[in-house]
PDB file of C-alpha atoms in Angstrom:
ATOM      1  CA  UNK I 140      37.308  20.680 -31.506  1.00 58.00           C
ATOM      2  CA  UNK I 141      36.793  24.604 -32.482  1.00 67.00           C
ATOM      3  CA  UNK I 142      38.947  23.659 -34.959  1.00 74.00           C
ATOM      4  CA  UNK I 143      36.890  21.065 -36.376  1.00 75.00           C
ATOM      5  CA  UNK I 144      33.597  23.469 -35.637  1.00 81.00           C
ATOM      6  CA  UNK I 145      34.937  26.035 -38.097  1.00 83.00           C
ATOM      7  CA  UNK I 146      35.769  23.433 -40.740  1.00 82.00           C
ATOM      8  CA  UNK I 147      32.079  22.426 -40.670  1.00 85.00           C
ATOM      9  CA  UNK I 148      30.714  25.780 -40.733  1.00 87.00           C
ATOM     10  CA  UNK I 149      33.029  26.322 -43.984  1.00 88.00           C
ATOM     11  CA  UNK I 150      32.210  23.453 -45.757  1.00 89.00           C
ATOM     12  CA  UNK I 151      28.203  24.480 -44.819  1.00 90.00           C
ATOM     13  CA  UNK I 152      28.744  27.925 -46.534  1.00 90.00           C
ATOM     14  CA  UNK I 153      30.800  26.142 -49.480  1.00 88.00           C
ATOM     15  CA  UNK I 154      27.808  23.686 -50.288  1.00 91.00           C
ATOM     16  CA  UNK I 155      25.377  26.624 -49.694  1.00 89.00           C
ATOM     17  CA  UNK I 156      27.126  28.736 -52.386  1.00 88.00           C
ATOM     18  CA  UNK I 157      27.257  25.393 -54.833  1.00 87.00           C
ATOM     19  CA  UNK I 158      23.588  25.768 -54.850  1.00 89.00           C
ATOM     20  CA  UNK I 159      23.522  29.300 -56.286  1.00 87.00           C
ATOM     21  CA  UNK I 160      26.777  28.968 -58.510  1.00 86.00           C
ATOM     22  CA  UNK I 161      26.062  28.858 -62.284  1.00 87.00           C
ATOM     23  CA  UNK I 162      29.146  29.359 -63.665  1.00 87.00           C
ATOM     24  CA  UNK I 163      31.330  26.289 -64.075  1.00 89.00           C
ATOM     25  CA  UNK I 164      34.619  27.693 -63.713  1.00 88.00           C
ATOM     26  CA  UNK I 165      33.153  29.452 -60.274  1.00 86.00           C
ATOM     27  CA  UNK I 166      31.643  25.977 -59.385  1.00 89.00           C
ATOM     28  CA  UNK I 167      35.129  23.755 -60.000  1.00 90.00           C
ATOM     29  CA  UNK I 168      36.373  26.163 -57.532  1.00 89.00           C
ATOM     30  CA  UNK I 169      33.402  25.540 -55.250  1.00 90.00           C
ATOM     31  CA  UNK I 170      33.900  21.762 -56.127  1.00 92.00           C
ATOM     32  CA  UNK I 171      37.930  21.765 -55.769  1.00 92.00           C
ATOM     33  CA  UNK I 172      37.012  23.632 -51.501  1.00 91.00           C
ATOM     34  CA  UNK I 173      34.460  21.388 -50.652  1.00 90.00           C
ATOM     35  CA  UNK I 174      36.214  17.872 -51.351  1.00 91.00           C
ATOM     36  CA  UNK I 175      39.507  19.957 -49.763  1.00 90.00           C
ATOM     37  CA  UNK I 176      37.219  20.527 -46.404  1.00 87.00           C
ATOM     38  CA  UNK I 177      35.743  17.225 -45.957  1.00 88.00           C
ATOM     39  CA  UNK I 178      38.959  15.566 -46.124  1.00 87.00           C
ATOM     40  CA  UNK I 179      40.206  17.979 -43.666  1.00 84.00           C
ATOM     41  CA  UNK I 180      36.860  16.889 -41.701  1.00 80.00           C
ATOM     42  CA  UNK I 181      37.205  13.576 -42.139  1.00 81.00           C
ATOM     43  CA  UNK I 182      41.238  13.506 -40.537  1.00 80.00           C
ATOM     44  CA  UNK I 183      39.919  15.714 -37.755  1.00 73.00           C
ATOM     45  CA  UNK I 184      38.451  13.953 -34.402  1.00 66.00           C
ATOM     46  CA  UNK I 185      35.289  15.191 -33.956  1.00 64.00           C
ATOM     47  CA  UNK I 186      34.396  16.928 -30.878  1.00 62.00           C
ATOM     48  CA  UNK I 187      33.895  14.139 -27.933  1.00 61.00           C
ATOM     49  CA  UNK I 188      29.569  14.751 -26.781  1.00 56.00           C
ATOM     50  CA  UNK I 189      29.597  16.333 -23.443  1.00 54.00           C
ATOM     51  CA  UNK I 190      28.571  13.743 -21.173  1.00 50.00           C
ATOM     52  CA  UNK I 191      26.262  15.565 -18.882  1.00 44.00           C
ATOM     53  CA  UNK I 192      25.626  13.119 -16.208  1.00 49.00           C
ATOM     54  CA  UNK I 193      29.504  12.158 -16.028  1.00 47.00           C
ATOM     55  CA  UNK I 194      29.927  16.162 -15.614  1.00 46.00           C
ATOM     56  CA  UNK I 195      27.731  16.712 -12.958  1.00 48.00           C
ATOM     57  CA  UNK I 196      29.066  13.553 -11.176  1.00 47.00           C
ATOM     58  CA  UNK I 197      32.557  15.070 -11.087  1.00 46.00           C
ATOM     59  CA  UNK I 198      30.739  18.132  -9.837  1.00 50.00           C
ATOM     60  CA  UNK I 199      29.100  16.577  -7.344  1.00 50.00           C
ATOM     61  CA  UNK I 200      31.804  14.986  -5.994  1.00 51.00           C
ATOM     62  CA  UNK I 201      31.480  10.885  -4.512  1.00 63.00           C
ATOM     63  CA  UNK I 202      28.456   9.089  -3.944  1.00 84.00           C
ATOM     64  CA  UNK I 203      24.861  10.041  -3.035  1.00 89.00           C
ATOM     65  CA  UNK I 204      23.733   8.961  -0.031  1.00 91.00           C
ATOM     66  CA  UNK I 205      20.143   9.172   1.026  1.00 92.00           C
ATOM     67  CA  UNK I 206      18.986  11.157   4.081  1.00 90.00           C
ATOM     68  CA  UNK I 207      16.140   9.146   6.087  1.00 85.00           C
ATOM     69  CA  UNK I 208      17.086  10.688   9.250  1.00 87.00           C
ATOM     70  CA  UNK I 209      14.904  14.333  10.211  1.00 90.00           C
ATOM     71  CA  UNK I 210      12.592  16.285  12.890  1.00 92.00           C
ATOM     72  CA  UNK I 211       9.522  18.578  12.307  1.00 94.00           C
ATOM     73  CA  UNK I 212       6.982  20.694  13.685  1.00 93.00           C
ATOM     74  CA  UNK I 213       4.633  23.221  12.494  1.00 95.00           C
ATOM     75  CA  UNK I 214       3.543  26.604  13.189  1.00 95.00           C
ATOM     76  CA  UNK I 215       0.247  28.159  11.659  1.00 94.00           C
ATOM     77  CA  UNK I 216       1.897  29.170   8.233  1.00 95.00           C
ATOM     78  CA  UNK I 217       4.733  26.595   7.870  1.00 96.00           C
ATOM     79  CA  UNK I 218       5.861  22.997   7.969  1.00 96.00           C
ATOM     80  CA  UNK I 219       9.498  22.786   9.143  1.00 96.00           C
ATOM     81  CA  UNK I 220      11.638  20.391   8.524  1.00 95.00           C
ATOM     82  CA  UNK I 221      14.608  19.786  10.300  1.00 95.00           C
ATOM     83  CA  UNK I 222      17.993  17.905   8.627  1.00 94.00           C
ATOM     84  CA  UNK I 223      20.876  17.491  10.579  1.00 93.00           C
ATOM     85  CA  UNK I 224      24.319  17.671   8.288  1.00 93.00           C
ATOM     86  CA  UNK I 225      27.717  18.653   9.957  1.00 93.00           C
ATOM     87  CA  UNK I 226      29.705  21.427   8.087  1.00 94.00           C
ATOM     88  CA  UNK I 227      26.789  22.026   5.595  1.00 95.00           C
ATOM     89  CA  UNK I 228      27.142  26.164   6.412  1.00 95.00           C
ATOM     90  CA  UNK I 229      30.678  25.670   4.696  1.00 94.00           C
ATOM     91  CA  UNK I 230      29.297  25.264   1.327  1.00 94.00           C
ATOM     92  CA  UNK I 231      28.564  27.850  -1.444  1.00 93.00           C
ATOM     93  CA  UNK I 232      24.447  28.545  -1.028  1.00 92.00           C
ATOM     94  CA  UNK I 233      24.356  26.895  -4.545  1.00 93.00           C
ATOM     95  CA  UNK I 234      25.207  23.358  -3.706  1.00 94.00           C
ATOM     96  CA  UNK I 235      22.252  23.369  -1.014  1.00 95.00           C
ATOM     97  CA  UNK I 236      18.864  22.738  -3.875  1.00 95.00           C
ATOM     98  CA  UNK I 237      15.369  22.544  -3.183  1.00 95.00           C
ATOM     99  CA  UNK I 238      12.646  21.624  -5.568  1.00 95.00           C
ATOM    100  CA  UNK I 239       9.298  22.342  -4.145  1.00 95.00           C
ATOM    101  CA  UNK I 240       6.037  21.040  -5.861  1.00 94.00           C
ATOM    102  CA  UNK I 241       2.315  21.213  -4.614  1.00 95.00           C
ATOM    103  CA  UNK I 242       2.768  17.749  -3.097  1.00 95.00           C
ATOM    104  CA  UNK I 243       6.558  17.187  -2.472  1.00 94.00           C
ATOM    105  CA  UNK I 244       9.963  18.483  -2.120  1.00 94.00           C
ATOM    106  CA  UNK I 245      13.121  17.055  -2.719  1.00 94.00           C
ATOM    107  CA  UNK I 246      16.580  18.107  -1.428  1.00 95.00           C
ATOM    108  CA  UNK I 247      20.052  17.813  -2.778  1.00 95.00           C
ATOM    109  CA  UNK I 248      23.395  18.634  -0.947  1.00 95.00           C
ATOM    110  CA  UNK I 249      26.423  18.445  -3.131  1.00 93.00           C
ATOM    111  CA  UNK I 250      29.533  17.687  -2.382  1.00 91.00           C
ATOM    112  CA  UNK I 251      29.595  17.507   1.573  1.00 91.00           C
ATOM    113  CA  UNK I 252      32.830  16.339   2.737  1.00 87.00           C
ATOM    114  CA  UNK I 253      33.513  14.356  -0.726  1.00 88.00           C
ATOM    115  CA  UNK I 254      29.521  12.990  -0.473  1.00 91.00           C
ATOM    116  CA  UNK I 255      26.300  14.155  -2.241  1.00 94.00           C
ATOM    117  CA  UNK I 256      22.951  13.978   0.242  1.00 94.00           C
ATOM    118  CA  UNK I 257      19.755  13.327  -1.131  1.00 94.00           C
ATOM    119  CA  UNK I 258      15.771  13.555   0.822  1.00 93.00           C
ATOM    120  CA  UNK I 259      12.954  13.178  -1.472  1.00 92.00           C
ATOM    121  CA  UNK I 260       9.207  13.317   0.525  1.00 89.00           C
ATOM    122  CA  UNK I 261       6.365  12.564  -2.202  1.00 91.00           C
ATOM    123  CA  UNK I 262       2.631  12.780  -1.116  1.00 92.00           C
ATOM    124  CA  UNK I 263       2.839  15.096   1.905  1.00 94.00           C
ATOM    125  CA  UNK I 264      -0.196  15.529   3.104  1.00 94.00           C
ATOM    126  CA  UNK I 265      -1.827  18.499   2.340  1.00 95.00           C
ATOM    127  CA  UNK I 266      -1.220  21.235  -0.604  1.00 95.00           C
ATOM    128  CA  UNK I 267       1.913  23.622  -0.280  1.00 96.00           C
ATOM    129  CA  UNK I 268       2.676  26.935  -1.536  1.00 95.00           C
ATOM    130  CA  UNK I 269       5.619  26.390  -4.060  1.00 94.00           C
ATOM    131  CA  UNK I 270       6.615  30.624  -4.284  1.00 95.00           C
ATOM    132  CA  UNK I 271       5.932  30.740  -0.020  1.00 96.00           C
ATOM    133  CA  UNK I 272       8.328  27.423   0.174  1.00 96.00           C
ATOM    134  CA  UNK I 273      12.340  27.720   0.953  1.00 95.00           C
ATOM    135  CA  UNK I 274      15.107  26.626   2.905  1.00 95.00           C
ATOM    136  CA  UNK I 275      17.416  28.059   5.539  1.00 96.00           C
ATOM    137  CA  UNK I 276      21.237  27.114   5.664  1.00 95.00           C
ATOM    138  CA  UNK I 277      22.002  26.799   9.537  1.00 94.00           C
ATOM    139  CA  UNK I 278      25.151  25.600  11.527  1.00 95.00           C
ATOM    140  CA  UNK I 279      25.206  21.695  10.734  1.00 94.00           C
ATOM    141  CA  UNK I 280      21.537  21.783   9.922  1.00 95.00           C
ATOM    142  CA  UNK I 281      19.380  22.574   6.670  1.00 96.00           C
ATOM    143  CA  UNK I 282      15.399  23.637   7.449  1.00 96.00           C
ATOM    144  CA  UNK I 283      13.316  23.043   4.778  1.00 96.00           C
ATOM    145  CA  UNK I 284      10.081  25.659   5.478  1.00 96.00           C
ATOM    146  CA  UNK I 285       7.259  24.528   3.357  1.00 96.00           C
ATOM    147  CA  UNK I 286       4.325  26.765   3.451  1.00 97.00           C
ATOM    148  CA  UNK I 287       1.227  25.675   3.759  1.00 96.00           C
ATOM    149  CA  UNK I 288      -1.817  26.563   1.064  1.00 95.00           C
ATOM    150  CA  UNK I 289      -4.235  26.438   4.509  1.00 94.00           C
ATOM    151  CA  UNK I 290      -3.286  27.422   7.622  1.00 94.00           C
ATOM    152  CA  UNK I 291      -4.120  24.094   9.360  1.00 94.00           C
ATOM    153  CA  UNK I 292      -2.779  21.797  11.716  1.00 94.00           C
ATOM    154  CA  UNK I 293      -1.009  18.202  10.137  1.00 94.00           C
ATOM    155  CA  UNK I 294      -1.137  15.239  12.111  1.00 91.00           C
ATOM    156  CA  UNK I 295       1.726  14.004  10.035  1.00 91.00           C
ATOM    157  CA  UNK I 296       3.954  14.690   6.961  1.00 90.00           C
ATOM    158  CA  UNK I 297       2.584  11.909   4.361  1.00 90.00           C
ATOM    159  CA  UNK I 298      -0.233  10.741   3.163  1.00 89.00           C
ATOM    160  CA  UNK I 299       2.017   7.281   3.884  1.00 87.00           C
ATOM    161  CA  UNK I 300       2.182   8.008   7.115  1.00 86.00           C
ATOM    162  CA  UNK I 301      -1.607   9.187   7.249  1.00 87.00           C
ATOM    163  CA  UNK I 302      -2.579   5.838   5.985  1.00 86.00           C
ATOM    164  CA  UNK I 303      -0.048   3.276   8.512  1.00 84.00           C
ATOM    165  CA  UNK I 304      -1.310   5.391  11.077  1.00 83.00           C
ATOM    166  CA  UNK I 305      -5.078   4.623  10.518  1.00 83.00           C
ATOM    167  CA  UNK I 306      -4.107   0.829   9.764  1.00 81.00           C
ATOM    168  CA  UNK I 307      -2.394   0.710  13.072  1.00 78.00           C
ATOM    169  CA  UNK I 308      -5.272   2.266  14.642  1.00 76.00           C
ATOM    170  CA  UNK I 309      -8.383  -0.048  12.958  1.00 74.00           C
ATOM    171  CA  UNK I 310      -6.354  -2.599  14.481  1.00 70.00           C
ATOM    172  CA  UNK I 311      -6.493  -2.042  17.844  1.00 64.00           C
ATOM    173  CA  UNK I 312     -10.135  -0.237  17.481  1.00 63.00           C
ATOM    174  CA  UNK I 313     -11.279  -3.573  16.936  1.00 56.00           C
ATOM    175  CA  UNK I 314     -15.358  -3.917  16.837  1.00 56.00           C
ATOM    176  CA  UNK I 315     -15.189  -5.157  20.060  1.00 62.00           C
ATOM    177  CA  UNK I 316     -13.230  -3.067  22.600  1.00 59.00           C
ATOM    178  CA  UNK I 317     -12.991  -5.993  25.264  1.00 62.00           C
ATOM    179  CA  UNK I 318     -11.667  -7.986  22.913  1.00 65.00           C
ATOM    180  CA  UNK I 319      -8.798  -5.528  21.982  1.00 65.00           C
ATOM    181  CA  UNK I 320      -8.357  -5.594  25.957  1.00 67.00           C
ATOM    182  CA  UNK I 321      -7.913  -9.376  25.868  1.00 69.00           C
ATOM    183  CA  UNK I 322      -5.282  -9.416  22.778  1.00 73.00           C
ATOM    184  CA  UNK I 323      -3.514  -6.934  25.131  1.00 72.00           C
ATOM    185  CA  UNK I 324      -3.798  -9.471  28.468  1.00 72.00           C
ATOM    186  CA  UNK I 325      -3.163 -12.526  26.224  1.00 77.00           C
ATOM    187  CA  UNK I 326       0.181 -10.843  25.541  1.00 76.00           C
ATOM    188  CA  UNK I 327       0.883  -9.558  28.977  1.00 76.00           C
ATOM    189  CA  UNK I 328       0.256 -13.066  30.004  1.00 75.00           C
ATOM    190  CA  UNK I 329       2.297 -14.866  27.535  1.00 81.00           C
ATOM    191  CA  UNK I 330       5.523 -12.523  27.832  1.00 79.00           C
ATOM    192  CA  UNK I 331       4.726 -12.137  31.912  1.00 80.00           C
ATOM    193  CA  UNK I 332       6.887 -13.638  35.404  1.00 84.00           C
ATOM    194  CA  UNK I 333       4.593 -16.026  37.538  1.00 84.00           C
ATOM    195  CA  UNK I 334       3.863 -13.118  39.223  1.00 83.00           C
ATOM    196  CA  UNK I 335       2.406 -11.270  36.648  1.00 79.00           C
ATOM    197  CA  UNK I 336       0.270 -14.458  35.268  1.00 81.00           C
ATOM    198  CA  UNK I 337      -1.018 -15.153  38.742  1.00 84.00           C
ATOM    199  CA  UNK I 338      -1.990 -10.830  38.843  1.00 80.00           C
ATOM    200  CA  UNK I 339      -3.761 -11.843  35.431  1.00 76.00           C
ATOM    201  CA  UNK I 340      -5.552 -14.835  36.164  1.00 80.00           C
ATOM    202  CA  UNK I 341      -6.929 -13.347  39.702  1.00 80.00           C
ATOM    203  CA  UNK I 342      -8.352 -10.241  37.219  1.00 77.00           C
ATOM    204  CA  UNK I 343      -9.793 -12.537  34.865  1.00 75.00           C
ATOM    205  CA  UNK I 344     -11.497 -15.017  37.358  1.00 79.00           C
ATOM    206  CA  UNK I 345     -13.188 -11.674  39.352  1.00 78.00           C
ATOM    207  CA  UNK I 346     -14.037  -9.813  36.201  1.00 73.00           C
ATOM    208  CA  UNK I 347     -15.411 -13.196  34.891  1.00 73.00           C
ATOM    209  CA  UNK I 348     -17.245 -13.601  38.422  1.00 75.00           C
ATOM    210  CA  UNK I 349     -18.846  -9.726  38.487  1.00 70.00           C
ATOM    211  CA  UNK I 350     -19.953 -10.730  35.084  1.00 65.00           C
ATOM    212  CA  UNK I 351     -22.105 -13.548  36.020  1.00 66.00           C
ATOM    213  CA  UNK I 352     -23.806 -11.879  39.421  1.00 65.00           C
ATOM    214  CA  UNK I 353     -24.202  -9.324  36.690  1.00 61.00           C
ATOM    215  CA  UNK I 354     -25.911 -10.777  34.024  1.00 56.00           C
ATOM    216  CA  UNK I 355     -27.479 -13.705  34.980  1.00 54.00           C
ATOM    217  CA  UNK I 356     -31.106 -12.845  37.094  1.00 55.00           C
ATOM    218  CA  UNK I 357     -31.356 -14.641  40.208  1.00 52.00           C
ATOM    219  CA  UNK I 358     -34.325 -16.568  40.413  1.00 51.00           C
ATOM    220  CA  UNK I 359     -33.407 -19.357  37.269  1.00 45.00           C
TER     221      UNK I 359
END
């Protein structure tokens, strides 16, 4: 495939000179090369086009697998997170990426043990500093440190989880709070022993009965 580089590079230069020859014994010459080259050209295989992504697949060794599994806390500065992967202090520094933006990060492990890893997280929460961001090869265990652009606390990682976490609250907070109390006895009652729907139904008949001295005025 050099081979068939320099050949093209020739013929080039050949042409190029065709264009600025004026004397017709200099241009049969010229001529004579160029159809000489391109049937050299033409019996030559060209080069094969790298394939990229087949490279980088026999660089990264077997499949990808995706990484769902991982602890966190916080500190003022930082977010860590914590990804547990056996042997992943045997690898060469460069096979352990991280791409930080404002908003996300995503991780890739190469070939671990014949197996690429994989952990994308999109929409955390708040702003991160992409420079202040990095990640720390320990003994079976990669911590991503994300820095944060504020130094305040995060009640999660996600704006996903931000949002399942309200939804799961609005629907216990319902507008009544009794009635949240109920949805909670109804269940109770329905999963409950004897014993425990006998416990319910004594509650419910004396709550119902401190209601009514309650509420209702005596003299009707």
């Amino acid at each position: 495939s050099l081979f068939w580089n320099q050949l093209q590079k020739d013929l080039e230069e050949v042409k190029e000179l065709l264009t600025k020859a004026t004397r017709k014994r200099v241009r049969d010459v010229l001529v004579a090369e160029k159809q000489k080259l391109e049937l050299e050209i033409k019996n030559q295989p060209p080069p094969k086009p790298k394939d990229v992504t087949e490279e980088e697949k026999s660089s990264l060794g077997g499949y990808t697998v995706k990484i769902n599994n991982y602890g966190w806390d916080q500190s003022d500065k930082f977010v860590k997170i914590y990804i547990s992967l056996n042997g992943v202090q045997k690898l060469p520094t460069e096979n352990v990426q991280v791409n930080f933006t404002e908003r996300s990060f995503d991780l890739l492990v190469k070939n671990l043990n014949g197996k690429n890893y994989t952990m994308t997280f999109n929409n955390l929460l708040k702003p991160i500093s992409v420079e202040g961001s990095s990640r720390k090869i320990k003994t079976d265990m990669i911590l991503v440190m994300c820095k944060k652009k504020r130094e305040e606390k995060w009640d999660c990682l996600t704006q996903v989880e931000k949002e399942s976490k309200e939804k799961e609250k609005a629907a216990y907070d319902t507008a009544d709070p009794s009635e949240g109390l109920m949805n909670i006895l109804k269940k109770m009652y329905a999963e409950g022993d004897d014993e425990m729907k006998r416990t319910i139904n004594k509650a419910w008949v004396e709550s119902r009965e401190k209601q009514y001295k309650g509420d209702i005025p005596m003299d009707i």
